[in-house]
Tab-separated table of C-alpha atoms in Angstrom:
chain	number	residue	atom	x	y	z
A	1	ASP	CA	-1.419	-4.875	-27.478
A	2	ILE	CA	-0.103	-8.601	-27.666
A	3	GLY	CA	-1.552	-12.483	-26.888
A	4	LEU	CA	-1.484	-15.760	-26.508
A	5	ASP	CA	-3.810	-18.478	-25.867
A	6	GLY	CA	-3.394	-22.344	-25.120
A	7	ASN	CA	-4.343	-25.368	-24.137
A	8	LEU	CA	-2.064	-28.049	-23.567
A	9	TRP	CA	-2.263	-31.742	-23.104
A	10	ARG	CA	-6.238	-32.151	-22.415
A	11	GLY	CA	-6.414	-28.996	-19.917
A	12	ALA	CA	-3.404	-29.989	-17.951
A	13	LEU	CA	-1.954	-26.494	-18.529
A	14	SER	CA	-4.169	-23.468	-20.142
A	15	PHE	CA	-2.667	-19.973	-20.191
A	16	GLU	CA	-3.301	-16.889	-21.498
A	17	LEU	CA	-0.522	-14.516	-21.719
A	18	ASP	CA	-1.177	-10.580	-23.143
A	19	ALA	CA	1.607	-7.278	-23.492
A	20	PHE	CA	-0.067	-3.996	-23.819
A	21	TYR	CA	2.338	-0.196	-24.271
A	22	GLU	CA	0.551	2.733	-24.539
A	23	LYS	CA	1.219	6.355	-25.051
A	24	ARG	CA	-1.745	8.405	-24.300
A	25	SER	CA	-1.426	12.219	-25.145
A	26	ASP	CA	-3.638	16.016	-23.742
A	27	MET	CA	-4.064	14.451	-20.419
A	28	LEU	CA	-5.805	17.790	-18.319
A	29	VAL	CA	-2.797	18.473	-15.773
A	30	THR	CA	-2.588	21.638	-13.955
A	31	PRO	CA	-0.211	24.032	-14.533
A	32	SER	CA	2.371	24.327	-11.497
A	33	ILE	CA	2.286	28.311	-11.940
A	34	THR	CA	1.038	29.422	-8.948
A	35	VAL	CA	-0.621	33.012	-8.874
A	36	PRO	CA	-1.793	35.523	-6.863
A	37	VAL	CA	-3.861	34.788	-4.137
A	38	GLU	CA	-6.068	38.407	-5.291
A	39	TYR	CA	-6.414	36.506	-8.654
A	40	GLY	CA	-9.723	34.114	-6.651
A	41	LEU	CA	-8.564	30.962	-8.366
A	42	ALA	CA	-6.567	28.495	-9.692
A	43	LEU	CA	-5.193	28.626	-13.384
A	44	ALA	CA	-7.324	26.101	-15.388
A	45	GLU	CA	-6.259	21.917	-16.367
A	46	GLU	CA	-4.585	22.207	-19.674
A	47	ASN	CA	-4.527	19.085	-21.797
A	48	ALA	CA	-0.674	19.262	-22.275
A	49	GLY	CA	-0.039	15.900	-20.455
A	50	VAL	CA	1.787	12.557	-21.984
A	51	MET	CA	1.741	9.659	-20.109
A	52	SER	CA	2.993	6.192	-21.341
A	53	ASN	CA	1.522	3.104	-19.365
A	54	HIS	CA	2.794	-0.654	-20.102
A	55	GLY	CA	2.500	-3.971	-18.750
A	56	PHE	CA	1.524	-7.688	-18.755
A	57	GLU	CA	-0.938	-10.058	-17.761
A	58	ALA	CA	-0.435	-13.603	-17.583
A	59	VAL	CA	-3.575	-15.828	-16.645
A	60	LEU	CA	-1.863	-19.941	-16.066
A	61	GLY	CA	-4.523	-23.173	-14.347
A	62	THR	CA	-3.786	-26.756	-14.703
A	63	THR	CA	-5.983	-29.587	-13.144
A	64	HIS	CA	-5.335	-33.231	-12.768
A	65	SER	CA	-7.133	-36.562	-12.010
A	66	PHE	CA	-5.163	-38.948	-10.011
A	67	HIS	CA	-6.581	-42.852	-9.514
A	68	ASN	CA	-7.907	-42.581	-6.018
A	69	GLY	CA	-10.747	-39.839	-7.315
A	70	LEU	CA	-8.773	-36.817	-6.513
A	71	GLN	CA	-9.382	-34.068	-8.559
A	72	LEU	CA	-7.486	-31.170	-7.604
A	73	SER	CA	-6.931	-27.712	-10.092
A	74	LEU	CA	-4.999	-24.585	-9.237
A	75	ASN	CA	-5.240	-21.228	-11.929
A	76	GLY	CA	-3.970	-17.762	-11.144
A	77	ASN	CA	-3.677	-14.357	-12.803
A	78	PHE	CA	-0.730	-12.235	-12.407
A	79	THR	CA	-0.776	-8.573	-13.712
A	80	PHE	CA	1.969	-5.959	-14.025
A	81	ALA	CA	1.543	-2.297	-15.460
A	82	LYS	CA	3.862	0.700	-14.931
A	83	ASN	CA	2.146	4.076	-16.813
A	84	LYS	CA	5.333	7.012	-16.951
A	85	LEU	CA	5.206	10.720	-17.531
A	86	ILE	CA	6.503	11.754	-20.537
A	87	GLN	CA	5.209	15.165	-21.043
A	88	VAL	CA	3.803	17.188	-17.409
A	89	PHE	CA	4.306	20.476	-15.793
A	90	GLU	CA	6.812	20.765	-13.021
A	91	THR	CA	8.967	23.991	-12.738
A	92	ALA	CA	13.335	24.142	-13.148
A	93	ALA	CA	13.685	23.521	-9.451
A	94	THR	CA	12.478	20.190	-9.744
A	95	TYR	CA	13.147	19.155	-13.798
A	96	ASP	CA	16.755	20.047	-12.877
A	97	ASN	CA	17.497	18.199	-10.199
A	98	PRO	CA	17.777	13.728	-10.555
A	99	ASN	CA	15.978	13.343	-7.150
A	100	ARG	CA	12.513	16.027	-7.295
A	101	ARG	CA	12.219	15.151	-11.145
A	102	ARG	CA	8.448	14.326	-11.935
A	103	THR	CA	9.304	14.348	-15.308
A	104	GLY	CA	10.039	10.542	-15.974
A	105	ARG	CA	8.148	8.536	-12.976
A	106	PRO	CA	5.287	7.003	-12.241
A	107	TYR	CA	2.340	9.449	-11.963
A	108	ASN	CA	1.198	10.392	-8.539
A	109	THR	CA	4.371	9.259	-7.148
A	110	PRO	CA	5.106	10.598	-3.318
A	111	PHE	CA	7.815	12.513	-3.089
A	112	GLY	CA	8.885	14.495	0.397
A	113	TYR	CA	12.091	13.905	2.810
A	114	LYS	CA	14.588	10.376	3.478
A	115	ALA	CA	14.037	9.923	6.571
A	116	LEU	CA	17.013	7.858	8.263
A	117	GLY	CA	15.399	6.400	11.950
A	118	LEU	CA	14.985	8.299	15.268
A	119	PHE	CA	17.355	9.746	17.289
A	120	LYS	CA	18.800	7.938	19.957
A	121	THR	CA	20.111	8.690	23.940
A	122	SER	CA	23.349	7.743	22.544
A	123	ASP	CA	23.142	10.601	19.869
A	124	ASP	CA	22.568	13.319	22.405
A	125	LYS	CA	27.048	12.863	23.303
A	126	ASN	CA	27.148	15.559	26.250
A	127	GLY	CA	23.773	14.670	27.585
A	128	ASP	CA	21.769	17.845	27.747
A	129	GLY	CA	18.501	16.033	25.799
A	130	VAL	CA	19.314	18.454	23.252
A	131	ILE	CA	20.274	16.974	19.873
A	132	ASP	CA	23.174	19.851	17.511
A	133	ALA	CA	27.093	20.992	16.500
A	134	SER	CA	27.841	20.433	19.980
A	135	ASP	CA	26.987	16.659	19.629
A	136	GLY	CA	28.944	16.622	16.139
A	137	TYR	CA	25.587	16.641	14.343
A	138	ASN	CA	26.001	19.163	11.887
A	139	VAL	CA	22.269	19.373	9.500
A	140	THR	CA	20.050	22.181	10.389
A	141	GLN	CA	16.549	20.656	10.530
A	142	PHE	CA	13.055	22.001	11.916
A	143	GLY	CA	13.339	23.321	15.760
A	144	THR	CA	15.176	22.235	18.403
A	145	LEU	CA	16.327	18.177	17.980
A	146	HIS	CA	15.133	15.910	21.031
A	147	PRO	CA	16.547	12.487	21.147
A	148	GLY	CA	13.459	10.225	19.672
A	149	ASP	CA	12.903	12.980	16.892
A	150	VAL	CA	12.916	11.977	13.284
A	151	LYS	CA	16.597	12.520	11.589
A	152	TYR	CA	15.744	13.260	7.685
A	153	ALA	CA	19.058	12.900	4.891
A	154	ASP	CA	20.941	16.069	4.007
A	155	LEU	CA	21.224	14.339	-0.321
A	156	ASN	CA	22.704	18.346	-1.504
A	157	HIS	CA	25.097	18.403	1.551
A	158	ASP	CA	24.385	21.729	2.305
A	159	GLY	CA	23.921	20.928	6.074
A	160	MET	CA	19.810	22.153	6.049
A	161	ILE	CA	17.018	20.177	5.324
A	162	ASP	CA	15.222	21.909	2.416
A	163	ASP	CA	12.730	21.256	-0.270
A	164	ASN	CA	16.263	20.311	-2.436
A	165	ASP	CA	16.764	17.598	-0.328
A	166	GLU	CA	13.386	16.579	-1.590
A	167	THR	CA	13.000	12.931	-3.030
A	168	LYS	CA	11.244	9.501	-3.725
A	169	VAL	CA	10.140	8.744	-1.179
A	170	GLY	CA	7.334	5.637	-2.055
A	171	TYR	CA	5.252	3.552	-4.407
A	172	PRO	CA	1.841	5.367	-6.279
A	173	SER	CA	-0.747	3.847	-4.116
A	174	ILE	CA	-2.191	2.394	-7.259
A	175	PRO	CA	-0.257	-1.161	-6.994
A	176	GLN	CA	1.056	-1.955	-10.143
A	177	ILE	CA	1.269	-5.600	-9.291
A	178	THR	CA	-1.967	-7.371	-8.582
A	179	TYR	CA	-2.397	-11.308	-8.729
A	180	GLY	CA	-4.121	-14.158	-7.281
A	181	PHE	CA	-4.998	-17.595	-7.280
A	182	THR	CA	-7.732	-19.855	-6.850
A	183	LEU	CA	-7.106	-23.842	-4.973
A	184	THR	CA	-9.624	-26.315	-5.602
A	185	GLY	CA	-9.962	-30.060	-5.107
A	186	SER	CA	-12.541	-32.540	-4.841
A	187	TRP	CA	-12.453	-36.456	-3.864
A	188	LYS	CA	-14.964	-38.749	-2.385
A	189	GLY	CA	-17.620	-36.086	-1.792
A	190	PHE	CA	-15.710	-33.503	-0.344
A	191	ASP	CA	-15.031	-30.132	-2.031
A	192	LEU	CA	-12.652	-27.497	-1.069
A	193	SER	CA	-11.872	-24.164	-2.571
A	194	LEU	CA	-9.551	-20.917	-1.222
A	195	PHE	CA	-9.213	-17.858	-2.837
A	196	PHE	CA	-6.627	-15.438	-2.781
A	197	GLN	CA	-6.207	-12.191	-3.610
A	198	GLY	CA	-2.649	-10.292	-3.220
A	199	ALA	CA	-1.410	-6.633	-4.757
A	200	ALA	CA	2.433	-4.911	-4.176
A	201	GLU	CA	4.265	-1.661	-5.452
A	202	ALA	CA	2.194	0.070	-3.870
A	203	SER	CA	2.219	2.561	-0.553
A	204	ILE	CA	-0.037	4.949	1.110
A	205	ASN	CA	1.342	8.192	4.010
A	206	ILE	CA	-0.373	6.630	7.523
A	207	ALA	CA	0.041	9.999	8.625
A	208	GLY	CA	-3.202	10.384	9.761
A	209	TYR	CA	-4.844	10.207	13.232
A	210	GLN	CA	-3.704	6.289	14.182
A	211	THR	CA	-0.184	7.660	14.143
A	212	ILE	CA	-0.150	11.262	14.681
A	213	PRO	CA	-0.991	12.162	18.112
A	214	PHE	CA	-2.962	15.679	18.309
A	215	ARG	CA	-2.865	16.480	14.056
A	216	LEU	CA	-4.622	19.118	12.578
A	217	ASP	CA	-7.580	19.816	15.597
A	218	ASN	CA	-5.696	18.564	18.448
A	219	THR	CA	-7.748	15.755	18.404
A	220	ASN	CA	-6.127	11.886	20.028
A	221	THR	CA	-4.749	9.223	18.116
A	222	GLY	CA	-5.110	5.578	18.897
A	223	TYR	CA	-2.919	2.874	19.756
A	224	GLU	CA	-1.055	2.201	17.329
A	225	TYR	CA	0.931	5.687	17.663
A	226	TYR	CA	0.966	4.885	21.521
A	227	ASN	CA	1.514	0.993	21.653
A	228	ASN	CA	4.757	1.751	19.403
A	229	ARG	CA	6.127	5.023	19.758
A	230	TRP	CA	10.290	5.913	20.647
A	231	THR	CA	10.782	6.547	25.026
A	232	PRO	CA	14.299	5.554	26.531
A	233	GLN	CA	13.635	2.132	27.327
A	234	ASN	CA	11.835	1.978	23.518
A	235	GLN	CA	14.695	3.717	20.964
A	236	ASN	CA	13.751	1.173	18.105
A	237	ALA	CA	10.235	2.408	17.721
A	238	ARG	CA	8.214	2.867	14.615
A	239	PHE	CA	6.653	6.128	15.610
A	240	PRO	CA	8.901	9.793	17.156
A	241	ARG	CA	8.516	10.643	20.823
A	242	ALA	CA	5.488	11.925	21.731
A	243	TYR	CA	5.050	16.159	22.888
A	244	ALA	CA	1.405	17.952	23.976
A	245	SER	CA	1.529	19.551	21.081
A	246	LEU	CA	2.155	18.930	17.136
A	247	ASN	CA	6.413	18.828	16.287
A	248	THR	CA	7.178	21.540	12.953
A	249	ASN	CA	10.744	18.281	12.850
A	250	ASN	CA	8.597	14.995	12.924
A	251	THR	CA	4.906	15.693	12.138
A	252	THR	CA	3.919	19.148	10.830
A	253	ASN	CA	4.989	21.652	7.798
A	254	PRO	CA	7.252	24.694	8.846
A	255	ASN	CA	6.923	26.884	5.920
A	256	TYR	CA	2.942	26.214	5.637
A	257	GLY	CA	1.975	26.985	2.271
A	258	ASN	CA	5.137	24.781	0.113
A	259	THR	CA	4.292	21.137	-1.282
A	260	PHE	CA	5.143	19.487	1.019
A	261	GLY	CA	6.894	18.417	4.682
A	262	PRO	CA	7.719	16.304	7.370
A	263	TRP	CA	4.003	14.340	7.742
A	264	GLU	CA	5.239	13.398	3.779
A	265	SER	CA	8.759	11.831	4.672
A	266	SER	CA	9.254	8.341	4.192
A	267	GLU	CA	8.945	7.921	7.950
A	268	TRP	CA	5.373	8.125	6.991
A	269	MET	CA	5.040	5.900	4.400
A	270	SER	CA	4.089	2.472	4.318
A	271	ASN	CA	3.804	-0.664	2.174
A	272	THR	CA	0.463	-1.763	1.318
A	273	GLY	CA	1.453	-4.695	0.092
A	274	PHE	CA	-0.676	-8.026	0.865
A	275	LEU	CA	-2.385	-11.255	0.274
A	276	ARG	CA	-5.826	-11.818	0.931
A	277	LEU	CA	-7.890	-16.025	1.871
A	278	LYS	CA	-10.645	-14.133	0.281
A	279	THR	CA	-12.318	-16.925	0.659
A	280	ALA	CA	-12.450	-20.182	1.630
A	281	MET	CA	-15.355	-22.575	1.077
A	282	ILE	CA	-15.293	-26.986	2.658
A	283	GLY	CA	-18.586	-29.010	1.545
A	284	TYR	CA	-19.529	-32.574	2.209
A	285	THR	CA	-21.710	-33.145	-0.267
A	286	ILE	CA	-23.648	-36.632	1.241
A	287	PRO	CA	-23.508	-39.945	-0.789
A	288	ALA	CA	-26.447	-40.201	-3.019
A	289	LYS	CA	-27.182	-44.212	-2.074
A	290	ILE	CA	-27.855	-42.321	1.820
A	291	THR	CA	-30.159	-38.957	0.172
A	292	GLN	CA	-32.231	-41.118	-2.086
A	293	HIS	CA	-33.536	-43.741	1.068
A	294	LEU	CA	-34.138	-39.664	2.473
A	295	LYS	CA	-36.214	-39.067	-0.663
A	296	MET	CA	-34.065	-36.503	-1.290
A	297	LYS	CA	-31.873	-35.044	-4.318
A	298	THR	CA	-29.201	-33.923	-2.984
A	299	LEU	CA	-28.064	-32.803	0.746
A	300	ARG	CA	-25.148	-30.981	1.044
A	301	PHE	CA	-23.229	-29.250	4.542
A	302	TYR	CA	-20.782	-26.286	3.760
A	303	ALA	CA	-18.402	-23.290	5.673
A	304	THR	CA	-17.935	-20.424	3.832
A	305	GLY	CA	-14.702	-17.966	5.186
A	306	GLN	CA	-14.589	-14.176	3.602
A	307	ASN	CA	-11.326	-12.495	4.783
A	308	LEU	CA	-9.898	-14.619	7.154
A	309	PHE	CA	-6.307	-13.499	6.807
A	310	THR	CA	-4.464	-10.710	5.347
A	311	VAL	CA	-0.526	-10.865	5.446
A	312	SER	CA	0.225	-7.414	5.297
A	313	HIS	CA	3.225	-4.640	6.378
A	314	LEU	CA	0.058	-2.518	7.627
A	315	HIS	CA	-1.962	-4.159	9.981
A	316	PHE	CA	-4.063	-1.816	11.827
A	317	GLU	CA	-5.224	-1.090	8.557
A	318	ASP	CA	-6.618	-2.438	5.685
A	319	PRO	CA	-4.343	-2.030	3.043
A	320	GLU	CA	-6.387	-2.597	0.276
A	321	THR	CA	-8.296	1.205	0.769
A	322	GLY	CA	-5.495	3.432	-0.194
A	323	TYR	CA	-5.993	6.795	0.096
A	324	SER	CA	-10.512	6.980	-0.445
A	325	ALA	CA	-11.332	5.998	3.508
A	326	ARG	CA	-8.157	6.176	5.459
A	327	GLU	CA	-8.841	5.670	9.136
A	328	GLU	CA	-12.252	6.534	8.755
A	329	ALA	CA	-12.915	3.126	6.661
A	330	TYR	CA	-15.384	0.840	8.206
A	331	PRO	CA	-13.047	-2.050	8.591
A	332	VAL	CA	-12.338	-5.100	7.440
A	333	GLN	CA	-14.664	-8.013	8.221
A	334	LYS	CA	-14.290	-11.891	9.016
A	335	THR	CA	-16.955	-13.449	7.957
A	336	ILE	CA	-17.392	-17.327	8.650
A	337	ILE	CA	-20.861	-18.856	7.104
A	338	PHE	CA	-22.883	-22.271	7.811
A	339	GLY	CA	-25.433	-23.533	5.789
A	340	ALA	CA	-26.723	-26.419	4.066
A	341	ASN	CA	-28.454	-26.777	-0.038
A	342	LEU	CA	-30.927	-29.558	-0.278
A	343	ASN	CA	-32.994	-30.353	-3.094
A	344	PHE	CA	-36.005	-32.954	-3.190
């Protein structure tokens, strides 16, 4: 770790800069070998993993006072941290395929099929409601294809979507970039404080109750899917067409037991980067000559808000939740509080 701290021009600029590199060995990892079910339990983890981690952190701040009494202060921080698996158990099938290789990638990188969007009615050239070789589409996917189904990339060009077409479909769920900044100011008794926080280079799979109808136990799904699903009138929808049950091409693994399936394709990955106004406070302190007349030392009125707005690609779940709670999580609450501080 190398760091540099400084404070220049009487507080006009302060900074803390750090860069680091770490190499960790003897990590517990699960062997890639599977054993028969008669064995009774999976193989134990082994201290065989090696991972490196590198990044940097910057904290910057500035304060300035103007002749009219206005005082402003801005402080921000930015952190980037990215790890890489140097040694991990994986089969030759994944290691020998650059698209599927786990070694050399960040820990918990998501893999799946690369979605090319949804089939449109124009892809059904002969008008029979089915998309196949008669329409010029010669790639075998899963089951009978219809307009509104997910189209996958045949990465190895063998005319079939299978494990060999697996590739990276997103970032790990833990952000590689986190940042925040605070703006404060005061002028003639007024004071203001705004705290923003954010993250980037993170993603999660949103194939859950709110986006897949009849998922797993045939439960209903939320408005997010039904308001943005494919129909002949909504061909630029975010989600595939609706079926009366789970669909093997769009939402379920046709070969249950494999490491991944259609629900783990890029179709269901969502960027969870966000910027949130976490806390905002505005206040006004009554002038001293008035409070002294009222036999008080200080009197300040204020309003405070939390989670006032969030900018994110993920609108129907909290982008900060990750996988731990998903759609079952209690939603983030927006709160506004009014109050007064009185000292005698």
